[in-house]
Amino acid sequence: MVEKMTAQEHMERNAKSKKMLLWFAMISMFMTFAGLTSAYVVSASRPDWVNDFKLPQAFVISTVVILLSSITFHMAKTFVKKGNNSMAGTMLLATLALGIAFVFCQFHGFNEIIENGYFFTGSESSVTTSFVYIVIVVHMAHLFAGLIVLLVVIYNHFKQKYNPSQTLGIELGAMFWHFLDVLWVYLFLFLYFY
């Protein structure tokens, strides 16, 4: 005899499935970056590797900015769970502003690298700077996806689709955003110390 699921059980199963799919996607993305950083380590033994390359100050600032964005997204989720939609909206918009500031800092960092005489492509480029460029551009592509997710969460929030009993969308968005933040911190520390 098959028992019917209640609406609550169906919602919980749906939420669990979506979170599991997101975990698989994030693990796949992390494996991409693990491969890139492994290739970076192997390439560092090349004779044409630039050993005195330093990351620009803008990347330090962008790291602080993206960590702040993770805090504001977490606060937004907390405010939704408490039923304070006004503050949740404010924190979501702050997260968006910080996400855009992160992208700006990344481009500023690229400019700093070029101003220091390192180029990403062409005859004056090096394997080192090309790797840095690839790693950061691939992360930024994922961040643009994160910004789209954030815009969808903001849209749904202002359409009042989230409340203390319905938080799945904002939870999934927050999980992905936090993943992007942790991924950037990993990449930054790797590039900074390696």
PDB file of C-alpha atoms in Angstrom:
ATOM      1  CA  MET A   1       0.000   0.000   0.000  1.00  0.00           C
ATOM      2  CA  VAL A   2       1.479   3.353  -1.052  1.00  0.00           C
ATOM      3  CA  GLU A   3       0.983   6.227   1.327  1.00  0.00           C
ATOM      4  CA  LYS A   4       0.427   9.704  -0.028  1.00  0.00           C
ATOM      5  CA  MET A   5       2.948  12.356   0.886  1.00  0.00           C
ATOM      6  CA  THR A   6       1.699  15.411   2.679  1.00  0.00           C
ATOM      7  CA  ALA A   7       2.339  18.811   1.121  1.00  0.00           C
ATOM      8  CA  GLN A   8       4.953  19.483   3.784  1.00  0.00           C
ATOM      9  CA  GLU A   9       6.782  16.224   3.048  1.00  0.00           C
ATOM     10  CA  HIS A  10       6.700  17.003  -0.664  1.00  0.00           C
ATOM     11  CA  MET A  11       8.174  20.470  -0.052  1.00  0.00           C
ATOM     12  CA  GLU A  12      10.908  19.009   2.157  1.00  0.00           C
ATOM     13  CA  ARG A  13      11.792  16.358  -0.427  1.00  0.00           C
ATOM     14  CA  ASN A  14      11.857  18.998  -3.180  1.00  0.00           C
ATOM     15  CA  ALA A  15      14.119  21.242  -1.087  1.00  0.00           C
ATOM     16  CA  LYS A  16      16.468  18.359  -0.314  1.00  0.00           C
ATOM     17  CA  SER A  17      16.699  17.426  -4.014  1.00  0.00           C
ATOM     18  CA  LYS A  18      17.466  20.986  -5.081  1.00  0.00           C
ATOM     19  CA  LYS A  19      20.116  21.403  -2.406  1.00  0.00           C
ATOM     20  CA  MET A  20      21.738  18.104  -3.420  1.00  0.00           C
ATOM     21  CA  LEU A  21      21.844  19.202  -7.074  1.00  0.00           C
ATOM     22  CA  LEU A  22      23.436  22.489  -6.051  1.00  0.00           C
ATOM     23  CA  TRP A  23      26.047  20.616  -4.006  1.00  0.00           C
ATOM     24  CA  PHE A  24      26.923  18.462  -7.041  1.00  0.00           C
ATOM     25  CA  ALA A  25      27.240  21.583  -9.201  1.00  0.00           C
ATOM     26  CA  MET A  26      29.457  23.330  -6.648  1.00  0.00           C
ATOM     27  CA  ILE A  27      31.701  20.282  -6.260  1.00  0.00           C
ATOM     28  CA  SER A  28      32.064  20.118 -10.048  1.00  0.00           C
ATOM     29  CA  MET A  29      33.020  23.799 -10.137  1.00  0.00           C
ATOM     30  CA  PHE A  30      35.522  23.308  -7.357  1.00  0.00           C
ATOM     31  CA  MET A  31      37.105  20.429  -9.259  1.00  0.00           C
ATOM     32  CA  THR A  32      37.607  22.765 -12.232  1.00  0.00           C
ATOM     33  CA  PHE A  33      39.561  25.129 -10.019  1.00  0.00           C
ATOM     34  CA  ALA A  34      41.450  22.279  -8.379  1.00  0.00           C
ATOM     35  CA  GLY A  35      42.586  21.278 -11.860  1.00  0.00           C
ATOM     36  CA  LEU A  36      43.603  24.847 -12.718  1.00  0.00           C
ATOM     37  CA  THR A  37      45.565  25.304  -9.506  1.00  0.00           C
ATOM     38  CA  SER A  38      47.219  21.896  -9.976  1.00  0.00           C
ATOM     39  CA  ALA A  39      48.299  22.952 -13.464  1.00  0.00           C
ATOM     40  CA  TYR A  40      49.602  26.185 -11.937  1.00  0.00           C
ATOM     41  CA  VAL A  41      51.742  24.206  -9.471  1.00  0.00           C
ATOM     42  CA  VAL A  42      53.120  21.951 -12.210  1.00  0.00           C
ATOM     43  CA  SER A  43      53.857  24.922 -14.484  1.00  0.00           C
ATOM     44  CA  ALA A  44      55.707  26.778 -11.737  1.00  0.00           C
ATOM     45  CA  SER A  45      58.730  24.555 -12.393  1.00  0.00           C
ATOM     46  CA  ARG A  46      59.087  25.900 -15.933  1.00  0.00           C
ATOM     47  CA  PRO A  47      62.242  27.952 -16.616  1.00  0.00           C
ATOM     48  CA  ASP A  48      60.161  30.870 -17.984  1.00  0.00           C
ATOM     49  CA  TRP A  49      58.029  31.103 -14.831  1.00  0.00           C
ATOM     50  CA  VAL A  50      57.928  34.607 -13.289  1.00  0.00           C
ATOM     51  CA  ASN A  51      58.936  34.188  -9.651  1.00  0.00           C
ATOM     52  CA  ASP A  52      58.698  37.811  -8.515  1.00  0.00           C
ATOM     53  CA  PHE A  53      55.059  38.325  -9.570  1.00  0.00           C
ATOM     54  CA  LYS A  54      52.925  39.881  -6.829  1.00  0.00           C
ATOM     55  CA  LEU A  55      49.149  40.094  -6.723  1.00  0.00           C
ATOM     56  CA  PRO A  56      47.797  43.647  -6.888  1.00  0.00           C
ATOM     57  CA  GLN A  57      46.378  45.460  -3.873  1.00  0.00           C
ATOM     58  CA  ALA A  58      42.974  45.551  -5.596  1.00  0.00           C
ATOM     59  CA  PHE A  59      42.717  41.771  -5.146  1.00  0.00           C
ATOM     60  CA  VAL A  60      43.185  42.193  -1.385  1.00  0.00           C
ATOM     61  CA  ILE A  61      40.404  44.776  -1.348  1.00  0.00           C
ATOM     62  CA  SER A  62      38.172  42.553  -3.478  1.00  0.00           C
ATOM     63  CA  THR A  63      38.677  39.726  -0.978  1.00  0.00           C
ATOM     64  CA  VAL A  64      37.413  41.926   1.852  1.00  0.00           C
ATOM     65  CA  VAL A  65      34.498  43.080  -0.327  1.00  0.00           C
ATOM     66  CA  ILE A  66      33.386  39.557  -1.226  1.00  0.00           C
ATOM     67  CA  LEU A  67      33.600  38.442   2.418  1.00  0.00           C
ATOM     68  CA  LEU A  68      31.398  41.399   3.395  1.00  0.00           C
ATOM     69  CA  SER A  69      28.926  40.382   0.684  1.00  0.00           C
ATOM     70  CA  SER A  70      28.696  36.932   2.218  1.00  0.00           C
ATOM     71  CA  ILE A  71      27.821  38.508   5.566  1.00  0.00           C
ATOM     72  CA  THR A  72      25.105  40.704   4.043  1.00  0.00           C
ATOM     73  CA  PHE A  73      23.588  37.745   2.155  1.00  0.00           C
ATOM     74  CA  HIS A  74      23.546  35.697   5.363  1.00  0.00           C
ATOM     75  CA  MET A  75      21.884  38.605   7.171  1.00  0.00           C
ATOM     76  CA  ALA A  76      19.269  38.863   4.399  1.00  0.00           C
ATOM     77  CA  LYS A  77      18.421  35.183   4.817  1.00  0.00           C
ATOM     78  CA  THR A  78      18.221  35.626   8.596  1.00  0.00           C
ATOM     79  CA  PHE A  79      15.896  38.623   8.245  1.00  0.00           C
ATOM     80  CA  VAL A  80      13.604  36.644   5.903  1.00  0.00           C
ATOM     81  CA  LYS A  81      13.426  33.843   8.476  1.00  0.00           C
ATOM     82  CA  LYS A  82      12.492  36.436  11.116  1.00  0.00           C
ATOM     83  CA  GLY A  83       9.852  37.980   8.864  1.00  0.00           C
ATOM     84  CA  ASN A  84      11.655  41.320   8.522  1.00  0.00           C
ATOM     85  CA  ASN A  85      11.304  41.753   4.760  1.00  0.00           C
ATOM     86  CA  SER A  86      12.381  45.384   4.761  1.00  0.00           C
ATOM     87  CA  MET A  87      15.804  44.650   6.266  1.00  0.00           C
ATOM     88  CA  ALA A  88      16.118  41.516   4.128  1.00  0.00           C
ATOM     89  CA  GLY A  89      15.631  43.666   1.016  1.00  0.00           C
ATOM     90  CA  THR A  90      18.216  46.155   2.229  1.00  0.00           C
ATOM     91  CA  MET A  91      20.760  43.388   2.850  1.00  0.00           C
ATOM     92  CA  LEU A  92      20.091  41.817  -0.559  1.00  0.00           C
ATOM     93  CA  LEU A  93      20.665  45.165  -2.282  1.00  0.00           C
ATOM     94  CA  ALA A  94      23.841  45.642  -0.208  1.00  0.00           C
ATOM     95  CA  THR A  95      24.993  42.198  -1.374  1.00  0.00           C
ATOM     96  CA  LEU A  96      24.377  43.194  -4.978  1.00  0.00           C
ATOM     97  CA  ALA A  97      26.341  46.433  -4.524  1.00  0.00           C
ATOM     98  CA  LEU A  98      29.227  44.528  -2.945  1.00  0.00           C
ATOM     99  CA  GLY A  99      29.144  41.928  -5.736  1.00  0.00           C
ATOM    100  CA  ILE A 100      29.433  44.694  -8.333  1.00  0.00           C
ATOM    101  CA  ALA A 101      32.217  46.318  -6.281  1.00  0.00           C
ATOM    102  CA  PHE A 102      34.051  42.972  -6.301  1.00  0.00           C
ATOM    103  CA  VAL A 103      33.914  42.850 -10.114  1.00  0.00           C
ATOM    104  CA  PHE A 104      35.147  46.449 -10.287  1.00  0.00           C
ATOM    105  CA  CYS A 105      38.071  45.597  -7.977  1.00  0.00           C
ATOM    106  CA  GLN A 106      38.959  42.605 -10.136  1.00  0.00           C
ATOM    107  CA  PHE A 107      39.170  44.759 -13.270  1.00  0.00           C
ATOM    108  CA  HIS A 108      41.169  47.347 -11.341  1.00  0.00           C
ATOM    109  CA  GLY A 109      43.519  44.547 -10.279  1.00  0.00           C
ATOM    110  CA  PHE A 110      43.999  43.524 -13.911  1.00  0.00           C
ATOM    111  CA  ASN A 111      44.898  47.132 -14.724  1.00  0.00           C
ATOM    112  CA  GLU A 112      47.427  47.194 -11.856  1.00  0.00           C
ATOM    113  CA  ILE A 113      49.069  44.040 -13.201  1.00  0.00           C
ATOM    114  CA  ILE A 114      49.373  45.579 -16.672  1.00  0.00           C
ATOM    115  CA  GLU A 115      50.698  48.854 -15.227  1.00  0.00           C
ATOM    116  CA  ASN A 116      53.414  46.832 -13.474  1.00  0.00           C
ATOM    117  CA  GLY A 117      54.545  45.545 -16.863  1.00  0.00           C
ATOM    118  CA  TYR A 118      52.928  42.111 -16.831  1.00  0.00           C
ATOM    119  CA  PHE A 119      50.683  41.190 -19.728  1.00  0.00           C
ATOM    120  CA  PHE A 120      48.138  38.399 -20.027  1.00  0.00           C
ATOM    121  CA  THR A 121      48.347  37.754 -23.759  1.00  0.00           C
ATOM    122  CA  GLY A 122      50.625  38.482 -26.663  1.00  0.00           C
ATOM    123  CA  SER A 123      54.376  38.352 -27.083  1.00  0.00           C
ATOM    124  CA  GLU A 124      55.019  40.165 -23.774  1.00  0.00           C
ATOM    125  CA  SER A 125      52.894  37.790 -21.712  1.00  0.00           C
ATOM    126  CA  SER A 126      54.208  35.005 -19.522  1.00  0.00           C
ATOM    127  CA  VAL A 127      52.865  31.638 -18.494  1.00  0.00           C
ATOM    128  CA  THR A 128      52.500  32.982 -14.959  1.00  0.00           C
ATOM    129  CA  THR A 129      50.287  35.935 -15.865  1.00  0.00           C
ATOM    130  CA  SER A 130      48.297  33.840 -18.330  1.00  0.00           C
ATOM    131  CA  PHE A 131      47.498  31.363 -15.536  1.00  0.00           C
ATOM    132  CA  VAL A 132      46.494  34.174 -13.175  1.00  0.00           C
ATOM    133  CA  TYR A 133      44.295  35.623 -15.901  1.00  0.00           C
ATOM    134  CA  ILE A 134      42.593  32.291 -16.677  1.00  0.00           C
ATOM    135  CA  VAL A 135      41.951  31.445 -13.026  1.00  0.00           C
ATOM    136  CA  ILE A 136      40.462  34.853 -12.244  1.00  0.00           C
ATOM    137  CA  VAL A 137      38.414  35.121 -15.442  1.00  0.00           C
ATOM    138  CA  VAL A 138      36.913  31.656 -14.896  1.00  0.00           C
ATOM    139  CA  HIS A 139      36.017  32.676 -11.327  1.00  0.00           C
ATOM    140  CA  MET A 140      34.488  35.908 -12.594  1.00  0.00           C
ATOM    141  CA  ALA A 141      32.356  33.928 -15.063  1.00  0.00           C
ATOM    142  CA  HIS A 142      30.999  31.974 -12.103  1.00  0.00           C
ATOM    143  CA  LEU A 143      30.520  35.225 -10.191  1.00  0.00           C
ATOM    144  CA  PHE A 144      28.460  36.645 -13.056  1.00  0.00           C
ATOM    145  CA  ALA A 145      26.269  33.549 -12.700  1.00  0.00           C
ATOM    146  CA  GLY A 146      26.115  34.328  -8.978  1.00  0.00           C
ATOM    147  CA  LEU A 147      25.024  37.902  -9.732  1.00  0.00           C
ATOM    148  CA  ILE A 148      22.244  36.575 -11.953  1.00  0.00           C
ATOM    149  CA  VAL A 149      21.156  34.237  -9.156  1.00  0.00           C
ATOM    150  CA  LEU A 150      21.254  37.184  -6.753  1.00  0.00           C
ATOM    151  CA  LEU A 151      19.118  39.302  -9.107  1.00  0.00           C
ATOM    152  CA  VAL A 152      16.557  36.468  -9.277  1.00  0.00           C
ATOM    153  CA  VAL A 153      16.547  36.232  -5.465  1.00  0.00           C
ATOM    154  CA  ILE A 154      16.080  40.025  -5.191  1.00  0.00           C
ATOM    155  CA  TYR A 155      13.257  39.935  -7.749  1.00  0.00           C
ATOM    156  CA  ASN A 156      11.520  37.081  -5.917  1.00  0.00           C
ATOM    157  CA  HIS A 157      12.017  38.823  -2.590  1.00  0.00           C
ATOM    158  CA  PHE A 158      10.354  41.999  -3.790  1.00  0.00           C
ATOM    159  CA  LYS A 159       7.547  39.862  -5.290  1.00  0.00           C
ATOM    160  CA  GLN A 160       7.143  38.580  -1.695  1.00  0.00           C
ATOM    161  CA  LYS A 161       7.866  34.950  -2.539  1.00  0.00           C
ATOM    162  CA  TYR A 162       9.942  34.448   0.628  1.00  0.00           C
ATOM    163  CA  ASN A 163       8.633  34.342   4.168  1.00  0.00           C
ATOM    164  CA  PRO A 164       9.596  32.536   7.377  1.00  0.00           C
ATOM    165  CA  SER A 165       7.992  29.314   6.118  1.00  0.00           C
ATOM    166  CA  GLN A 166       9.209  29.610   2.488  1.00  0.00           C
ATOM    167  CA  THR A 167      12.959  30.290   2.283  1.00  0.00           C
ATOM    168  CA  LEU A 168      14.194  27.717  -0.245  1.00  0.00           C
ATOM    169  CA  GLY A 169      15.060  30.186  -3.018  1.00  0.00           C
ATOM    170  CA  ILE A 170      17.039  32.519  -0.792  1.00  0.00           C
ATOM    171  CA  GLU A 171      18.749  29.551   0.899  1.00  0.00           C
ATOM    172  CA  LEU A 172      19.898  28.146  -2.455  1.00  0.00           C
ATOM    173  CA  GLY A 173      21.061  31.588  -3.580  1.00  0.00           C
ATOM    174  CA  ALA A 174      22.971  32.085  -0.338  1.00  0.00           C
ATOM    175  CA  MET A 175      24.609  28.646  -0.614  1.00  0.00           C
ATOM    176  CA  PHE A 176      25.868  29.431  -4.106  1.00  0.00           C
ATOM    177  CA  TRP A 177      27.036  32.925  -3.119  1.00  0.00           C
ATOM    178  CA  HIS A 178      28.924  31.624  -0.076  1.00  0.00           C
ATOM    179  CA  PHE A 179      30.507  28.963  -2.274  1.00  0.00           C
ATOM    180  CA  LEU A 180      31.750  31.657  -4.677  1.00  0.00           C
ATOM    181  CA  ASP A 181      33.171  33.597  -1.723  1.00  0.00           C
ATOM    182  CA  VAL A 182      34.979  30.577  -0.303  1.00  0.00           C
ATOM    183  CA  LEU A 183      36.243  29.739  -3.783  1.00  0.00           C
ATOM    184  CA  TRP A 184      37.675  33.243  -4.238  1.00  0.00           C
ATOM    185  CA  VAL A 185      39.370  33.147  -0.817  1.00  0.00           C
ATOM    186  CA  TYR A 186      40.924  29.781  -1.770  1.00  0.00           C
ATOM    187  CA  LEU A 187      42.142  31.177  -5.108  1.00  0.00           C
ATOM    188  CA  PHE A 188      43.425  34.390  -3.565  1.00  0.00           C
ATOM    189  CA  LEU A 189      45.357  32.593  -0.826  1.00  0.00           C
ATOM    190  CA  PHE A 190      46.697  30.092  -3.342  1.00  0.00           C
ATOM    191  CA  LEU A 191      47.909  32.804  -5.725  1.00  0.00           C
ATOM    192  CA  TYR A 192      49.190  34.981  -2.877  1.00  0.00           C
ATOM    193  CA  PHE A 193      51.231  32.341  -1.082  1.00  0.00           C
ATOM    194  CA  TYR A 194      52.230  30.047  -3.944  1.00  0.00           C
TER     195      TYR A 194
END
